[in-house]
PDB file of C-alpha atoms and ligand atoms in Angstrom:
ATOM      1  CA  MET A   1       8.838  -6.590  12.501  1.00  0.00           C
ATOM      2  CA  PRO A   2       7.184  -3.768  14.438  1.00  0.00           C
ATOM      3  CA  PHE A   3       3.990  -5.696  15.239  1.00  0.00           C
ATOM      4  CA  LYS A   4       3.695  -4.283  18.701  1.00  0.00           C
ATOM      5  CA  TYR A   5       3.556  -0.740  17.336  1.00  0.00           C
ATOM      6  CA  ALA A   6       0.887  -1.626  14.820  1.00  0.00           C
ATOM      7  CA  GLU A   7      -2.694  -2.746  14.445  1.00  0.00           C
ATOM      8  CA  HIS A   8      -3.458  -5.441  11.941  1.00  0.00           C
ATOM      9  CA  TRP A   9      -6.268  -4.765   9.462  1.00  0.00           C
ATOM     10  CA  ARG A  10      -7.070  -7.855   7.490  1.00  0.00           C
ATOM     11  CA  ALA A  11      -8.989  -7.534   4.223  1.00  0.00           C
ATOM     12  CA  ASP A  12     -12.136  -9.624   4.506  1.00  0.00           C
ATOM     13  CA  ALA A  13     -11.383 -11.111   1.073  1.00  0.00           C
ATOM     14  CA  GLU A  14      -7.985 -12.276   2.283  1.00  0.00           C
ATOM     15  CA  LEU A  15      -9.385 -15.486   3.704  1.00  0.00           C
ATOM     16  CA  GLU A  16     -10.123 -16.669   0.175  1.00  0.00           C
ATOM     17  CA  ASN A  17      -6.643 -15.910  -1.125  1.00  0.00           C
ATOM     18  CA  PRO A  18      -4.816 -19.129  -1.920  1.00  0.00           C
ATOM     19  CA  ASN A  19      -1.359 -17.565  -1.882  1.00  0.00           C
ATOM     20  CA  GLN A  20       0.773 -16.145   0.867  1.00  0.00           C
ATOM     21  CA  PRO A  21       2.015 -12.602   0.271  1.00  0.00           C
ATOM     22  CA  GLY A  22       5.785 -12.415  -0.104  1.00  0.00           C
ATOM     23  CA  ILE A  23       6.039  -9.455   2.240  1.00  0.00           C
ATOM     24  CA  THR A  24       4.168  -7.813   5.113  1.00  0.00           C
ATOM     25  CA  VAL A  25       2.973  -4.226   4.703  1.00  0.00           C
ATOM     26  CA  PHE A  26       3.161  -1.632   7.467  1.00  0.00           C
ATOM     27  CA  MET A  27       1.813   1.864   6.865  1.00  0.00           C
ATOM     28  CA  THR A  28       2.093   5.007   8.951  1.00  0.00           C
ATOM     29  CA  GLN A  29      -1.044   6.928   9.863  1.00  0.00           C
ATOM     30  CA  LYS A  30       0.372   9.937   8.064  1.00  0.00           C
ATOM     31  CA  ALA A  31       0.664   8.014   4.798  1.00  0.00           C
ATOM     32  CA  TYR A  32      -2.770   6.446   5.263  1.00  0.00           C
ATOM     33  CA  ILE A  33      -4.425   9.832   5.781  1.00  0.00           C
ATOM     34  CA  ARG A  34      -2.560  11.496   2.912  1.00  0.00           C
ATOM     35  CA  ALA A  35      -3.533   8.785   0.433  1.00  0.00           C
ATOM     36  CA  ASN A  36      -7.165   8.827   1.549  1.00  0.00           C
ATOM     37  CA  VAL A  37      -7.539  12.595   1.535  1.00  0.00           C
ATOM     38  CA  HIS A  38      -6.101  12.595  -1.972  1.00  0.00           C
ATOM     39  CA  ALA A  39      -8.407   9.747  -3.004  1.00  0.00           C
ATOM     40  CA  GLN A  40     -11.428  11.714  -1.773  1.00  0.00           C
ATOM     41  CA  SER A  41     -10.387  14.860  -3.651  1.00  0.00           C
ATOM     42  CA  ASP A  42     -11.716  13.605  -6.983  1.00  0.00           C
ATOM     43  CA  LEU A  43     -14.594  11.169  -6.950  1.00  0.00           C
ATOM     44  CA  ASN A  44     -14.966  10.930 -10.712  1.00  0.00           C
ATOM     45  CA  ASN A  45     -11.493  10.321 -12.072  1.00  0.00           C
ATOM     46  CA  GLU A  46      -8.739   7.916 -11.216  1.00  0.00           C
ATOM     47  CA  ILE A  47      -6.003   9.672  -9.316  1.00  0.00           C
ATOM     48  CA  GLY A  48      -2.929   8.323  -7.619  1.00  0.00           C
ATOM     49  CA  GLY A  49       0.632   8.715  -6.566  1.00  0.00           C
ATOM     50  CA  TRP A  50       3.637   7.057  -5.027  1.00  0.00           C
ATOM     51  CA  LEU A  51       4.256   5.266  -1.791  1.00  0.00           C
ATOM     52  CA  ILE A  52       7.665   5.806  -0.288  1.00  0.00           C
ATOM     53  CA  GLY A  53       9.280   4.345   2.774  1.00  0.00           C
ATOM     54  CA  SER A  54      11.586   1.481   3.547  1.00  0.00           C
ATOM     55  CA  TRP A  55      12.095  -2.166   2.691  1.00  0.00           C
ATOM     56  CA  ARG A  56      13.518  -4.329   5.443  1.00  0.00           C
ATOM     57  CA  GLU A  57      14.138  -7.856   6.568  1.00  0.00           C
ATOM     58  CA  ASP A  58      13.274  -9.140  10.036  1.00  0.00           C
ATOM     59  CA  GLN A  59      16.547 -10.057  11.701  1.00  0.00           C
ATOM     60  CA  THR A  60      15.057 -13.021  13.540  1.00  0.00           C
ATOM     61  CA  THR A  61      12.854 -14.648  10.948  1.00  0.00           C
ATOM     62  CA  GLY A  62      14.330 -13.329   7.716  1.00  0.00           C
ATOM     63  CA  GLU A  63      10.844 -12.301   6.628  1.00  0.00           C
ATOM     64  CA  GLU A  64      10.626  -9.219   4.455  1.00  0.00           C
ATOM     65  CA  PHE A  65       8.442  -6.237   5.120  1.00  0.00           C
ATOM     66  CA  ILE A  66       7.938  -2.706   3.901  1.00  0.00           C
ATOM     67  CA  ILE A  67       6.970   0.407   5.790  1.00  0.00           C
ATOM     68  CA  VAL A  68       4.893   2.859   3.786  1.00  0.00           C
ATOM     69  CA  GLU A  69       5.880   6.132   5.389  1.00  0.00           C
ATOM     70  CA  ARG A  70       4.604   8.691   2.913  1.00  0.00           C
ATOM     71  CA  ALA A  71       2.049   8.948   0.166  1.00  0.00           C
ATOM     72  CA  LEU A  72       3.069  11.388  -2.528  1.00  0.00           C
ATOM     73  CA  PRO A  73       0.261  12.512  -4.827  1.00  0.00           C
ATOM     74  CA  ALA A  74       1.256  12.462  -8.491  1.00  0.00           C
ATOM     75  CA  LEU A  75       0.376  15.954  -9.576  1.00  0.00           C
ATOM     76  CA  TYR A  76       1.192  15.471 -13.193  1.00  0.00           C
ATOM     77  CA  ALA A  77      -0.279  12.060 -13.745  1.00  0.00           C
ATOM     78  CA  LYS A  78      -2.331  11.745 -16.872  1.00  0.00           C
ATOM     79  CA  ARG A  79      -5.707  10.615 -15.815  1.00  0.00           C
ATOM     80  CA  GLY A  80      -9.116   9.657 -17.031  1.00  0.00           C
ATOM     81  CA  SER A  81     -12.176   8.095 -15.526  1.00  0.00           C
ATOM     82  CA  ALA A  82     -10.847   4.584 -15.996  1.00  0.00           C
ATOM     83  CA  TYR A  83      -7.108   4.790 -16.293  1.00  0.00           C
ATOM     84  CA  ILE A  84      -4.122   6.420 -14.757  1.00  0.00           C
ATOM     85  CA  THR A  85      -0.586   6.585 -15.949  1.00  0.00           C
ATOM     86  CA  PHE A  86       2.494   8.343 -14.815  1.00  0.00           C
ATOM     87  CA  THR A  87       4.017  10.746 -17.284  1.00  0.00           C
ATOM     88  CA  GLN A  88       7.738  11.082 -17.635  1.00  0.00           C
ATOM     89  CA  ASP A  89       7.534  14.565 -16.110  1.00  0.00           C
ATOM     90  CA  SER A  90       5.708  13.289 -13.054  1.00  0.00           C
ATOM     91  CA  GLN A  91       8.223  10.465 -12.640  1.00  0.00           C
ATOM     92  CA  LEU A  92      11.090  12.944 -12.800  1.00  0.00           C
ATOM     93  CA  ALA A  93       9.352  15.272 -10.349  1.00  0.00           C
ATOM     94  CA  MET A  94       8.894  12.360  -7.948  1.00  0.00           C
ATOM     95  CA  PHE A  95      12.549  11.339  -8.106  1.00  0.00           C
ATOM     96  CA  ASP A  96      13.536  14.983  -7.514  1.00  0.00           C
ATOM     97  CA  ILE A  97      11.347  15.155  -4.418  1.00  0.00           C
ATOM     98  CA  MET A  98      12.702  11.849  -3.132  1.00  0.00           C
ATOM     99  CA  GLU A  99      16.287  12.906  -3.635  1.00  0.00           C
ATOM    100  CA  GLU A 100      15.729  16.257  -2.009  1.00  0.00           C
ATOM    101  CA  LYS A 101      13.400  15.439   0.875  1.00  0.00           C
ATOM    102  CA  PHE A 102      13.693  11.697   1.445  1.00  0.00           C
ATOM    103  CA  PRO A 103      17.189  10.655   0.375  1.00  0.00           C
ATOM    104  CA  ASP A 104      17.195   7.602   2.639  1.00  0.00           C
ATOM    105  CA  LYS A 105      13.811   6.269   1.483  1.00  0.00           C
ATOM    106  CA  VAL A 106      12.864   3.977  -1.348  1.00  0.00           C
ATOM    107  CA  LEU A 107       9.893   3.758  -3.652  1.00  0.00           C
ATOM    108  CA  VAL A 108       7.830   0.962  -2.076  1.00  0.00           C
ATOM    109  CA  GLY A 109       4.946   1.189  -4.518  1.00  0.00           C
ATOM    110  CA  TRP A 110       2.073   3.297  -5.749  1.00  0.00           C
ATOM    111  CA  TYR A 111      -1.575   3.921  -5.109  1.00  0.00           C
ATOM    112  CA  HIS A 112      -4.513   4.884  -7.275  1.00  0.00           C
ATOM    113  CA  THR A 113      -8.261   5.128  -7.066  1.00  0.00           C
ATOM    114  CA  HIS A 114     -11.018   3.158  -8.724  1.00  0.00           C
ATOM    115  CA  PRO A 115     -14.084   5.400  -8.375  1.00  0.00           C
ATOM    116  CA  LYS A 116     -17.256   3.287  -8.497  1.00  0.00           C
ATOM    117  CA  MET A 117     -15.293   0.187  -9.473  1.00  0.00           C
ATOM    118  CA  SER A 118     -14.139  -2.700  -7.407  1.00  0.00           C
ATOM    119  CA  VAL A 119     -10.722  -3.229  -5.887  1.00  0.00           C
ATOM    120  CA  PHE A 120      -8.607  -5.050  -8.480  1.00  0.00           C
ATOM    121  CA  LEU A 121      -5.783  -4.401 -10.909  1.00  0.00           C
ATOM    122  CA  SER A 122      -6.736  -3.948 -14.553  1.00  0.00           C
ATOM    123  CA  SER A 123      -4.450  -5.357 -17.216  1.00  0.00           C
ATOM    124  CA  PHE A 124      -3.133  -1.836 -17.709  1.00  0.00           C
ATOM    125  CA  ASP A 125      -2.533  -1.504 -13.954  1.00  0.00           C
ATOM    126  CA  LEU A 126      -0.583  -4.764 -14.103  1.00  0.00           C
ATOM    127  CA  PHE A 127       1.435  -3.420 -16.996  1.00  0.00           C
ATOM    128  CA  LEU A 128       2.232  -0.240 -15.046  1.00  0.00           C
ATOM    129  CA  HIS A 129       3.086  -2.192 -11.934  1.00  0.00           C
ATOM    130  CA  ASN A 130       5.452  -4.570 -13.685  1.00  0.00           C
ATOM    131  CA  SER A 131       7.061  -1.749 -15.683  1.00  0.00           C
ATOM    132  CA  PHE A 132       7.578   0.850 -12.969  1.00  0.00           C
ATOM    133  CA  PHE A 133       7.559  -1.260  -9.808  1.00  0.00           C
ATOM    134  CA  PRO A 134       9.361  -4.459 -10.751  1.00  0.00           C
ATOM    135  CA  HIS A 135      10.900  -5.270  -7.379  1.00  0.00           C
ATOM    136  CA  PRO A 136       9.195  -8.227  -5.675  1.00  0.00           C
ATOM    137  CA  TRP A 137       8.575  -6.114  -2.567  1.00  0.00           C
ATOM    138  CA  GLN A 138       6.908  -3.184  -4.335  1.00  0.00           C
ATOM    139  CA  VAL A 139       3.134  -3.013  -3.868  1.00  0.00           C
ATOM    140  CA  ALA A 140       0.074  -1.460  -5.480  1.00  0.00           C
ATOM    141  CA  LEU A 141      -2.664   0.046  -3.333  1.00  0.00           C
ATOM    142  CA  VAL A 142      -6.115   0.505  -4.870  1.00  0.00           C
ATOM    143  CA  ILE A 143      -8.679   2.704  -3.117  1.00  0.00           C
ATOM    144  CA  GLU A 144     -12.378   2.933  -3.996  1.00  0.00           C
ATOM    145  CA  PRO A 145     -13.312   6.366  -2.620  1.00  0.00           C
ATOM    146  CA  HIS A 146     -17.116   6.038  -2.723  1.00  0.00           C
ATOM    147  CA  GLY A 147     -17.507   2.850  -0.737  1.00  0.00           C
ATOM    148  CA  HIS A 148     -14.342   3.371   1.311  1.00  0.00           C
ATOM    149  CA  THR A 149     -12.792   0.076   0.361  1.00  0.00           C
ATOM    150  CA  ALA A 150      -9.185  -0.650  -0.542  1.00  0.00           C
ATOM    151  CA  GLY A 151      -6.546  -3.310  -0.804  1.00  0.00           C
ATOM    152  CA  PHE A 152      -2.848  -3.901  -1.208  1.00  0.00           C
ATOM    153  CA  PHE A 153      -1.692  -6.027  -4.125  1.00  0.00           C
ATOM    154  CA  ILE A 154       1.402  -7.912  -3.089  1.00  0.00           C
ATOM    155  CA  ARG A 155       3.447 -10.417  -5.057  1.00  0.00           C
ATOM    156  CA  ASP A 156       3.648 -13.885  -3.542  1.00  0.00           C
ATOM    157  CA  VAL A 157       6.870 -15.611  -2.539  1.00  0.00           C
ATOM    158  CA  ASP A 158       7.374 -16.730  -6.145  1.00  0.00           C
ATOM    159  CA  GLY A 159       6.953 -13.164  -7.424  1.00  0.00           C
ATOM    160  CA  ILE A 160       3.499 -13.841  -8.879  1.00  0.00           C
ATOM    161  CA  LEU A 161       0.888 -11.104  -8.632  1.00  0.00           C
ATOM    162  CA  ASP A 162      -2.795 -12.015  -8.616  1.00  0.00           C
ATOM    163  CA  ASN A 163      -4.765  -9.023  -9.912  1.00  0.00           C
ATOM    164  CA  ARG A 164      -7.857  -9.972  -7.906  1.00  0.00           C
ATOM    165  CA  ALA A 165      -6.333 -10.990  -4.604  1.00  0.00           C
ATOM    166  CA  TYR A 166      -5.567  -8.180  -2.225  1.00  0.00           C
ATOM    167  CA  TYR A 167      -4.535  -7.832   1.383  1.00  0.00           C
ATOM    168  CA  GLY A 168      -4.863  -5.564   4.365  1.00  0.00           C
ATOM    169  CA  PHE A 169      -1.952  -4.068   6.243  1.00  0.00           C
ATOM    170  CA  HIS A 170      -0.514  -3.156   9.610  1.00  0.00           C
ATOM    171  CA  GLU A 171      -1.323   0.370  10.726  1.00  0.00           C
ATOM    172  CA  LEU A 172       1.580   1.929  12.605  1.00  0.00           C
ATOM    173  CA  THR A 173       0.013   3.581  15.623  1.00  0.00           C
ATOM    174  CA  GLY A 174       3.215   3.639  17.624  1.00  0.00           C
ATOM    175  CA  GLY A 175       1.325   1.457  20.085  1.00  0.00           C
ATOM    176  CA  LYS A 176      -0.391   4.547  21.489  1.00  0.00           C
ATOM    177  CA  TYR A 177      -2.540   6.380  18.943  1.00  0.00           C
ATOM    178  CA  LEU A 178      -6.114   5.454  18.084  1.00  0.00           C
ATOM    179  CA  SER A 179      -6.654   3.862  14.720  1.00  0.00           C
ATOM    180  CA  VAL A 180      -7.518   6.127  11.793  1.00  0.00           C
ATOM    181  CA  VAL A 181      -8.466   3.297   9.445  1.00  0.00           C
ATOM    182  CA  ARG A 182     -11.921   3.649   7.886  1.00  0.00           C
ATOM    183  CA  TRP A 183     -11.786   1.123   5.074  1.00  0.00           C
ATOM    184  CA  LYS A 184     -14.964  -0.894   5.294  1.00  0.00           C
ATOM    185  CA  ASN A 185     -13.710  -4.092   3.728  1.00  0.00           C
ATOM    186  CA  MET A 186     -11.113  -4.644   6.430  1.00  0.00           C
ATOM    187  CA  THR A 187     -11.463  -6.046   9.906  1.00  0.00           C
ATOM    188  CA  TYR A 188      -9.329  -5.326  12.909  1.00  0.00           C
ATOM    189  CA  GLN A 189      -7.387  -8.391  13.884  1.00  0.00           C
ATOM    190  CA  GLU A 190      -6.865  -9.035  17.569  1.00  0.00           C
ATOM    191  CA  PRO A 191      -3.203  -9.556  18.423  1.00  0.00           C
ATOM    192  CA  GLY A 192      -2.354 -13.223  18.485  1.00  0.00           C
ATOM    193  CA  GLU A 193      -4.959 -14.346  15.994  1.00  0.00           C
ATOM    194  CA  GLN A 194      -2.345 -14.978  13.395  1.00  0.00           C
ATOM    195  CA  GLY A 195       0.484 -16.049  15.591  1.00  0.00           C
ATOM    196  CA  GLU A 196       1.830 -12.573  16.100  1.00  0.00           C
ATOM    197  CA  MET A 197       1.870 -12.932  19.851  1.00  0.00           C
ATOM    198  CA  ASP A 198       3.794 -16.166  19.490  1.00  0.00           C
ATOM    199  CA  TYR A 199       6.322 -14.254  17.499  1.00  0.00           C
ATOM    200  CA  GLU A 200       6.449 -11.540  20.157  1.00  0.00           C
ATOM    201  CA  ASN A 201       7.082 -14.116  22.854  1.00  0.00           C
ATOM    202  CA  GLU A 202       9.990 -15.783  21.168  1.00  0.00           C
TER     203      GLU A 202
HETATM  204 ZN1   ZN B 301      -6.686   0.732 -11.850  1.00  0.00          ZN
END
């Protein structure tokens, strides 16, 4: 896993999560910025889109991880103040774009906003997630654009998804760029605090 090219942002609420996420999430700065700029573009309605990138397995440990490389706003998503859904047209448009521009990438999940709500998955969000993103390694990112909070919803090793328990991620800085993360409910994790240095030293 590319820990040494990334900075770990742990969601403050993570400490209370009883379950271990089944995968580790890495996200490029480009994808982070795109998703956040989109999230800020409408502060009254839920908006969202797709996360594309790659799904991999660490050759040493066998642990799975995804790299969110791009955030693709869903231009045709039906939306309202408290729900979002993806229309068939928007799904088709997304697959067209993926085929054309990112043929070697996979759909690693989706993101959407919860203006003036907390970071969680509603029962409808869960329905969408399980219908359109059924792979155990696919994730849902929820962003609250007013308070600048967010979280990744990740299935645990048994494939169970807790709609209240979310996680932070690893920001891919290439080991050289300054962090662009501004989410206020996440804390930068010094390398080694969670055994990452031990892993590096092996
Ligand atoms: Zn939602």
